[in-house]
PDB file of C-alpha atoms in Angstrom:
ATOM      1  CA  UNK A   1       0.000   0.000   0.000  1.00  0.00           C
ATOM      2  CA  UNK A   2       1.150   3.402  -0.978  1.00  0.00           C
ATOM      3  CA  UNK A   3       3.025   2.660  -3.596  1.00  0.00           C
ATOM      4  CA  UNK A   4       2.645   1.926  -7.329  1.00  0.00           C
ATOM      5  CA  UNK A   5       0.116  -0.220  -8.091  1.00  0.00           C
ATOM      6  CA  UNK A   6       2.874  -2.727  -9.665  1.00  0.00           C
ATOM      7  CA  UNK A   7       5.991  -3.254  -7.561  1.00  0.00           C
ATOM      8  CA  UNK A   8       8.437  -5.317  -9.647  1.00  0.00           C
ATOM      9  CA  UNK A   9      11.575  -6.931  -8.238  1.00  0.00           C
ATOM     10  CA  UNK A  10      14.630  -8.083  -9.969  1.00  0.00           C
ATOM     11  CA  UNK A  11      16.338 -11.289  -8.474  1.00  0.00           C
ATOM     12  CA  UNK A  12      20.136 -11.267  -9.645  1.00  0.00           C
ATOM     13  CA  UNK A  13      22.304 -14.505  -9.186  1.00  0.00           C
ATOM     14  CA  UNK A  14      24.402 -13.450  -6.118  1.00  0.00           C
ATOM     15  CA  UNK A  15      21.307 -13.277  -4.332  1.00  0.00           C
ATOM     16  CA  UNK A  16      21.223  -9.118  -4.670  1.00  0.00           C
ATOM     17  CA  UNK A  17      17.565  -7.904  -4.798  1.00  0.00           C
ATOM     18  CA  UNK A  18      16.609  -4.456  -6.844  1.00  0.00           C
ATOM     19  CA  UNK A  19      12.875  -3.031  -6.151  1.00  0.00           C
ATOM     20  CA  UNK A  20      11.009  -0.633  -8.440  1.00  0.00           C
ATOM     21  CA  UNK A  21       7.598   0.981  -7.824  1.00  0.00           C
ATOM     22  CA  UNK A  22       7.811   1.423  -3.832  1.00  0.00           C
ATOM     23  CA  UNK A  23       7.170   4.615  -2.339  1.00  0.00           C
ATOM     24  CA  UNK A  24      10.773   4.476  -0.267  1.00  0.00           C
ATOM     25  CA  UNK A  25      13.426   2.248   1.630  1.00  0.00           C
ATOM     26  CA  UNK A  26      10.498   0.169   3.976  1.00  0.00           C
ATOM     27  CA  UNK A  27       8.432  -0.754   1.624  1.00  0.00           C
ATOM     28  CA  UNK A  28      10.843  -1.893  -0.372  1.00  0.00           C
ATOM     29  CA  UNK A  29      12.286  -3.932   2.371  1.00  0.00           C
ATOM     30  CA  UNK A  30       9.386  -5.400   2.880  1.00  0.00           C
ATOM     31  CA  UNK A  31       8.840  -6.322  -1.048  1.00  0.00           C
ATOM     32  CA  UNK A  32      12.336  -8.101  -0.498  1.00  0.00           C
ATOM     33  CA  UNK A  33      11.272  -9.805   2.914  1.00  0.00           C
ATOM     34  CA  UNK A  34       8.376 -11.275   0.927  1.00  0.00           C
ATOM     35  CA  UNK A  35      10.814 -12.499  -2.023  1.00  0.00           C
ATOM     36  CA  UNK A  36      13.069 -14.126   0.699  1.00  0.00           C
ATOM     37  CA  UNK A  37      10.276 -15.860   2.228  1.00  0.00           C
ATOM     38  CA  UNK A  38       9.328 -17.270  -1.194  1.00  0.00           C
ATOM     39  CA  UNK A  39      13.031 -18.681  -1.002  1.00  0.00           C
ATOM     40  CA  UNK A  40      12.167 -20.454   2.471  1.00  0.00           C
ATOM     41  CA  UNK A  41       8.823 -22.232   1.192  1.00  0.00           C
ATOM     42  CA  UNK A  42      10.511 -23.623  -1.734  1.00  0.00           C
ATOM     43  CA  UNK A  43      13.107 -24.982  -0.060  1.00  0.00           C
ATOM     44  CA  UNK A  44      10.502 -26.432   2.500  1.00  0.00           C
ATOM     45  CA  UNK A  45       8.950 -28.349  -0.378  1.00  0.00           C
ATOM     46  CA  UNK A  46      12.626 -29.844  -0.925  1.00  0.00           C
ATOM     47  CA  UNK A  47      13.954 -28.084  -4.264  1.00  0.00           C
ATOM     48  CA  UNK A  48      16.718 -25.806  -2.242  1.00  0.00           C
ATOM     49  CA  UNK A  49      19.574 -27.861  -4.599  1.00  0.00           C
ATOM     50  CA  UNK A  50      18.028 -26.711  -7.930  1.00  0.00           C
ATOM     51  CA  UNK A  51      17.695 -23.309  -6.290  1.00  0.00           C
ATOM     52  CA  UNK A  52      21.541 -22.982  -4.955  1.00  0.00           C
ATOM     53  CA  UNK A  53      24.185 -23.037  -7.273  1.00  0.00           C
ATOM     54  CA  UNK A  54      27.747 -23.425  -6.305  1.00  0.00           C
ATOM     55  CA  UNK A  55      31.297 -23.127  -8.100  1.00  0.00           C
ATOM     56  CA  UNK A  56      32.485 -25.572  -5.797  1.00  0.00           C
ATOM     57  CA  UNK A  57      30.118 -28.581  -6.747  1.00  0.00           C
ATOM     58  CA  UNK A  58      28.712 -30.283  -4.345  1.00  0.00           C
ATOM     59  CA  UNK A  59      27.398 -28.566  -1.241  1.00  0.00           C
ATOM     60  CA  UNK A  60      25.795 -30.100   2.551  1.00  0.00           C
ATOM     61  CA  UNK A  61      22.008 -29.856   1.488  1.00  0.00           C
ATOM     62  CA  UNK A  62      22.172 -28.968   5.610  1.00  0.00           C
ATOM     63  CA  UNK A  63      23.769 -25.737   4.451  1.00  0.00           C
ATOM     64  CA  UNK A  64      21.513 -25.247   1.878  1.00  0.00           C
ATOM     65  CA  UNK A  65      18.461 -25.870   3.853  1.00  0.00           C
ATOM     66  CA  UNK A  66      19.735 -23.417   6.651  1.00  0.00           C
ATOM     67  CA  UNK A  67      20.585 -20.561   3.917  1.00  0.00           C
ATOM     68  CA  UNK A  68      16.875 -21.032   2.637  1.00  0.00           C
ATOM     69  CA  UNK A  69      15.152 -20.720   6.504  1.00  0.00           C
ATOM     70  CA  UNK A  70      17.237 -17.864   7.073  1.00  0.00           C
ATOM     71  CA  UNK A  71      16.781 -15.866   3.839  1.00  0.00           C
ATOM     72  CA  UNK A  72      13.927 -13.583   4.892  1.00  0.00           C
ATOM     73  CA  UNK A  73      15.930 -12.786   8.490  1.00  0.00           C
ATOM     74  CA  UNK A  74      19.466 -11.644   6.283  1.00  0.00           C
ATOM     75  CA  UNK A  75      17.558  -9.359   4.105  1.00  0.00           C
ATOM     76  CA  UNK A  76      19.069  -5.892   4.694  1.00  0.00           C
ATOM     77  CA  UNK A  77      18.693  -2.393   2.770  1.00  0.00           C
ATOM     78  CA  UNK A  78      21.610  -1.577   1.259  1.00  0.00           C
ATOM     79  CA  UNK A  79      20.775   1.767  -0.540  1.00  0.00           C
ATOM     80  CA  UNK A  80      17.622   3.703  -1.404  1.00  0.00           C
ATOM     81  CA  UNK A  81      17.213   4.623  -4.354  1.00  0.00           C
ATOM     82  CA  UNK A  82      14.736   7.463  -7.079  1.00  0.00           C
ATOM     83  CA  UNK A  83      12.854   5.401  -9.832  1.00  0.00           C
ATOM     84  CA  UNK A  84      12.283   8.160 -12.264  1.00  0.00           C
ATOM     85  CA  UNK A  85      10.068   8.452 -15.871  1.00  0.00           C
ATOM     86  CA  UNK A  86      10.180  11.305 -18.209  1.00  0.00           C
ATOM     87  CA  UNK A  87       9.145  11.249 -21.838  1.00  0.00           C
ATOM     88  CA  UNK A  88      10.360  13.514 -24.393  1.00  0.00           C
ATOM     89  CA  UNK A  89       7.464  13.227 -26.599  1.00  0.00           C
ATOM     90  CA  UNK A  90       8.851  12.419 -29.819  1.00  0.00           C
ATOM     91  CA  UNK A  91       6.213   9.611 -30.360  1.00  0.00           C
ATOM     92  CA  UNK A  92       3.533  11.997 -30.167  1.00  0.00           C
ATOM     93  CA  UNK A  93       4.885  14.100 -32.812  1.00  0.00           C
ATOM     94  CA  UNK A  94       5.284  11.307 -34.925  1.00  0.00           C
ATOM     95  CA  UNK A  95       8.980  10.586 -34.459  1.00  0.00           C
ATOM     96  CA  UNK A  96      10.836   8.127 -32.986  1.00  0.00           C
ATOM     97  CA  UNK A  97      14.622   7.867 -32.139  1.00  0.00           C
ATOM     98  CA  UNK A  98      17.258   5.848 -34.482  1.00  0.00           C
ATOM     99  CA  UNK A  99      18.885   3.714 -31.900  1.00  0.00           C
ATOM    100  CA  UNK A 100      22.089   2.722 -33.664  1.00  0.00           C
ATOM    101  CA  UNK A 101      22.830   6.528 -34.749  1.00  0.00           C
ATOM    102  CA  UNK A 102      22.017   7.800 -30.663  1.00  0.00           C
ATOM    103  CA  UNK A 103      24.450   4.806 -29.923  1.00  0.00           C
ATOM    104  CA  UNK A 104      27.445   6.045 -31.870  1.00  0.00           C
ATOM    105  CA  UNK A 105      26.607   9.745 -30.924  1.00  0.00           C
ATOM    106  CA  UNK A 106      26.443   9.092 -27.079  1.00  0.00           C
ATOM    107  CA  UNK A 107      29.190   7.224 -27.498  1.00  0.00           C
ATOM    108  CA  UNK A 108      31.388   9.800 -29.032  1.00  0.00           C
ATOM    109  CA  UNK A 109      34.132  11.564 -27.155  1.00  0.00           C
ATOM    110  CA  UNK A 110      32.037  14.967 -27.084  1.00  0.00           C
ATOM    111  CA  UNK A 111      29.346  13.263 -24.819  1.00  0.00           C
ATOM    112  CA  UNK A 112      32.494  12.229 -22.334  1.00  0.00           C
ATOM    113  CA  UNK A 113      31.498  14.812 -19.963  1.00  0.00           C
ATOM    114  CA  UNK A 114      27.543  13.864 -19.786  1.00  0.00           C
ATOM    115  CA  UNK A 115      27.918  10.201 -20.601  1.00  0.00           C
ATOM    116  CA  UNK A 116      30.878   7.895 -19.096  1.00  0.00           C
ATOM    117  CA  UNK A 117      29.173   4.337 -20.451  1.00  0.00           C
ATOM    118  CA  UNK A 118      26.925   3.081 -23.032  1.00  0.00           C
ATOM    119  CA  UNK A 119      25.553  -0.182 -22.635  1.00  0.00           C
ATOM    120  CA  UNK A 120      23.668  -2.049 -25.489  1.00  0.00           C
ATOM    121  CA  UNK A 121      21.080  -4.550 -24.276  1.00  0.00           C
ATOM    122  CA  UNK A 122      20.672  -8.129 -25.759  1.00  0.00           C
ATOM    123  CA  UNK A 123      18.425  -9.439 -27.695  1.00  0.00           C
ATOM    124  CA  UNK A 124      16.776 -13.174 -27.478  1.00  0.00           C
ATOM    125  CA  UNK A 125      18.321 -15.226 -30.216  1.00  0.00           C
ATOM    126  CA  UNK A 126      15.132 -14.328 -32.365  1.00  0.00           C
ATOM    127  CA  UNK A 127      15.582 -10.774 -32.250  1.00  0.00           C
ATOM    128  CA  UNK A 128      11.838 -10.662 -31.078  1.00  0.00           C
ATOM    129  CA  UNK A 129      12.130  -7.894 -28.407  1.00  0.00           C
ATOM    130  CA  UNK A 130      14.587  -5.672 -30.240  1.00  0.00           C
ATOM    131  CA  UNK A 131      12.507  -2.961 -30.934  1.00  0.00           C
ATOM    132  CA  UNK A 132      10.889  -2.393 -27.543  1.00  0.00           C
ATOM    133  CA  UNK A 133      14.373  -2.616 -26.001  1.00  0.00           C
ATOM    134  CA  UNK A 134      16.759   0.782 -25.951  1.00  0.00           C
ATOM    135  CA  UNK A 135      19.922   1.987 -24.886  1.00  0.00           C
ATOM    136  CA  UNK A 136      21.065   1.722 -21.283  1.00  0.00           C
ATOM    137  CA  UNK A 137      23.685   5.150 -20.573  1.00  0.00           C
ATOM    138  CA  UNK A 138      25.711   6.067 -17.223  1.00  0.00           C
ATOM    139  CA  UNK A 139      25.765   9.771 -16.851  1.00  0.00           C
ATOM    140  CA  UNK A 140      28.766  11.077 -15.619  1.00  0.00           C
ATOM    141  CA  UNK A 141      28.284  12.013 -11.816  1.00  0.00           C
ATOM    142  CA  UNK A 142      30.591  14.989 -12.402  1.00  0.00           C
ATOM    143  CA  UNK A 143      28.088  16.476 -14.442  1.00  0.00           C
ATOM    144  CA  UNK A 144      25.718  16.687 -11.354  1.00  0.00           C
ATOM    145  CA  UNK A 145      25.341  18.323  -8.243  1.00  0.00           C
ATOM    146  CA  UNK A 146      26.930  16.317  -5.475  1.00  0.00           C
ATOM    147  CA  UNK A 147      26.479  12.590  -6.989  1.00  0.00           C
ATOM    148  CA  UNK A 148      28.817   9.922  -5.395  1.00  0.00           C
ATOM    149  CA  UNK A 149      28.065   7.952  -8.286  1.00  0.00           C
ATOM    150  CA  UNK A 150      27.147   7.387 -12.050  1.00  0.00           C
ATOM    151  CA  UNK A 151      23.379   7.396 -12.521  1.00  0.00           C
ATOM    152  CA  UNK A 152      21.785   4.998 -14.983  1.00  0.00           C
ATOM    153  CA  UNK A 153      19.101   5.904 -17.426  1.00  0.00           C
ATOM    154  CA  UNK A 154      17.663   3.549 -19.569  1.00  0.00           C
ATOM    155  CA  UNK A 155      16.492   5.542 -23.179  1.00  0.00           C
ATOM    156  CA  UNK A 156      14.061   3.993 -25.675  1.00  0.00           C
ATOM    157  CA  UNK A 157      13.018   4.821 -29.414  1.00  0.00           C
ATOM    158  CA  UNK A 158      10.155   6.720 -28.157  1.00  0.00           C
ATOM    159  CA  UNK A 159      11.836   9.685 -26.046  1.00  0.00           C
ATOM    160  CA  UNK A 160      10.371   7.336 -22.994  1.00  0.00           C
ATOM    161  CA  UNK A 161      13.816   7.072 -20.455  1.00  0.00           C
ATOM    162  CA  UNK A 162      13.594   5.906 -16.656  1.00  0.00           C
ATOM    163  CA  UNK A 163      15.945   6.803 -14.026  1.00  0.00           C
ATOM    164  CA  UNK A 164      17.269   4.237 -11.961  1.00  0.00           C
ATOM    165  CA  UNK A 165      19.744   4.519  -8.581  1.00  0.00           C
ATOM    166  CA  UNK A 166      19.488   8.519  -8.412  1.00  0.00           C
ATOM    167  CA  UNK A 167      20.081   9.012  -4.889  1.00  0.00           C
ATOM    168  CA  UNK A 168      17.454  11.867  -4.011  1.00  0.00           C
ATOM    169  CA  UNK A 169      14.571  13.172  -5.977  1.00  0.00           C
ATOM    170  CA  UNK A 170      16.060  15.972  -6.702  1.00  0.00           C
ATOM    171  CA  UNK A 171      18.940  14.395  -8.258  1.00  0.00           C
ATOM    172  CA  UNK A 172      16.543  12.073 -10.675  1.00  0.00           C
ATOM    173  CA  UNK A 173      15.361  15.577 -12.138  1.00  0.00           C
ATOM    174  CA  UNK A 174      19.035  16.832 -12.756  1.00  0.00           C
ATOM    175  CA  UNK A 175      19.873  13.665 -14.443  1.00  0.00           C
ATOM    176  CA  UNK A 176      16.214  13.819 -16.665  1.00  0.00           C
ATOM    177  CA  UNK A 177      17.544  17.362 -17.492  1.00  0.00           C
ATOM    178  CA  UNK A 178      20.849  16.472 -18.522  1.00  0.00           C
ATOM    179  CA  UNK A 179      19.570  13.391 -20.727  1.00  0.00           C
ATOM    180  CA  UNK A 180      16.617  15.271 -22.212  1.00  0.00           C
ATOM    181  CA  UNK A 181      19.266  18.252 -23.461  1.00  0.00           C
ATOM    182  CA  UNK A 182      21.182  16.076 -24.493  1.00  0.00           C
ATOM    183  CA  UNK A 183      19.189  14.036 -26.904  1.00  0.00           C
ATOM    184  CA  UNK A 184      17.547  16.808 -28.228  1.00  0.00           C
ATOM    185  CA  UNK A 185      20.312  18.321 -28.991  1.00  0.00           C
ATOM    186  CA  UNK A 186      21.207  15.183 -31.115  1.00  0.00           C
ATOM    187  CA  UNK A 187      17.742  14.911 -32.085  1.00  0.00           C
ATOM    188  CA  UNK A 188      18.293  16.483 -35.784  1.00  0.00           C
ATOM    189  CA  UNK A 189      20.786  13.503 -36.643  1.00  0.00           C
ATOM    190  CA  UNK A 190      19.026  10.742 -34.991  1.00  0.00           C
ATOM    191  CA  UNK A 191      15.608  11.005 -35.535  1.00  0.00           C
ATOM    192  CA  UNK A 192      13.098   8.995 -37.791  1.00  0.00           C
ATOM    193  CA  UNK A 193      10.080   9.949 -39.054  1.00  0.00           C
ATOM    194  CA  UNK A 194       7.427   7.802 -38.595  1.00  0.00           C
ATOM    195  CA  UNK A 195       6.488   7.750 -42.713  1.00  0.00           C
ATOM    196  CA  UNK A 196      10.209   6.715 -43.047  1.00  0.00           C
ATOM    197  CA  UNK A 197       8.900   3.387 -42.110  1.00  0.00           C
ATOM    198  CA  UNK A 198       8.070   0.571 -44.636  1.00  0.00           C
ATOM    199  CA  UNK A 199       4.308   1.119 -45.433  1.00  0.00           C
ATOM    200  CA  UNK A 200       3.494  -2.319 -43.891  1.00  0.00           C
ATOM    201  CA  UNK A 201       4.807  -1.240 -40.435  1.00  0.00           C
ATOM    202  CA  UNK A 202       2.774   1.922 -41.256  1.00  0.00           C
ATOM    203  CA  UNK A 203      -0.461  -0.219 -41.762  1.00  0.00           C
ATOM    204  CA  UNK A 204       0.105  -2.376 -38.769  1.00  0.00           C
ATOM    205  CA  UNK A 205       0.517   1.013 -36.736  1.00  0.00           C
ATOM    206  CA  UNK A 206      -2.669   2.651 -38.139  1.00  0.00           C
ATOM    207  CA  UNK A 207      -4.941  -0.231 -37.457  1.00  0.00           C
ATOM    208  CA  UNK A 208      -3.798  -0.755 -33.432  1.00  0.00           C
TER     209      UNK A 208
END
């Protein structure tokens, strides 16, 4: 309660939980809490040793058992952190962004001082979630006000870009204002119209 109505939570190998869509650090504790306790009943119902993996091999299934039970009393908040979504509007207007050309631009050595990574996301071996997927980009903390670290901003073809691990509110707008300058400033050489398309894509679009 009090948060988005969808919280999601990503589950990463080493056991590291990341929350979106809660209001701040306790609910989002208590999201994880829940997600640890999911860990305990399945390893009640005896598949702990297809949910533990180990480098070593073989592991006590005691010790597995016991790092199950005791998942939902180690969970711990590590940092708190601004989900942020701002949309540039370009789908609106009846553009969308090039991905590949805002790729090579961000990555150029005149971005450097906003943008210090560029990260390209995968697609399944089909290539069937390509064009919903965009461009993930660390902007440069010494670009903002007081940032201890890089903030992440995930940018996609429609202007749409979230904000993820911005310490403070405050700092998730800086960041949206840095990213939204900059793109439109590359906007001119990256853009695509939306008759540019082939006419069947146009169809499909008109008729949804």
């Amino acid at each position: 309660p009090g948060g988005f109505e969808h919280v999601s939570v990503k589950v990463f190998k080493t056991g590291r939980l990341q929350t979106a869509g809660c209001k701040n650090g306790s609910m989002s504790l208590d999201v994880c809490k829940i997600v640890a306790s999911c860990l305990n009943i399945i390893a009640q119902d005896g598949n702990r040793e297809l949910l533990f993996k180990t480098a070593g091999g073989n592991v006590n299934p005691m010790v597995l058992n016991r790092l199950a039970m005791d998942a939902p009393l180690n969970v711990r908040l590590e940092k708190q952190s601004i989900l942020g979504v701002f949309d540039l509007g370009f789908k609106d207007k009846g553009f969308s962004v090039d991905m590949e050309e805002l790729r090579m631009l961000l990555s150029h050595p005149d971005s450097a001082d906003r943008i210090s990574k560029v990260i390209v996301p995968k697609s399944d071996k089909n290539m069937k979630v390509q064009r919903f997927q965009g461009l993930g980009v660390y902007v440069n903390k010494d670009c903002l006000t007081n940032a201890e670290n890089n903030v992440f901003v995930n940018i996609f073809p429609t202007g749409k870009c979230t904000v993820t691990a911005a310490s403070t509110l405050l700092q998730a707008t800086e960041v949206s204002t840095v990213i939204g300058k900059l793109i439109i400033d590359l906007f001119v050489q990256c853009r695509k119209r939306d008759s540019d398309q082939p006419a069947s894509k146009r169809q499909r679009r008109s008729r949804n």
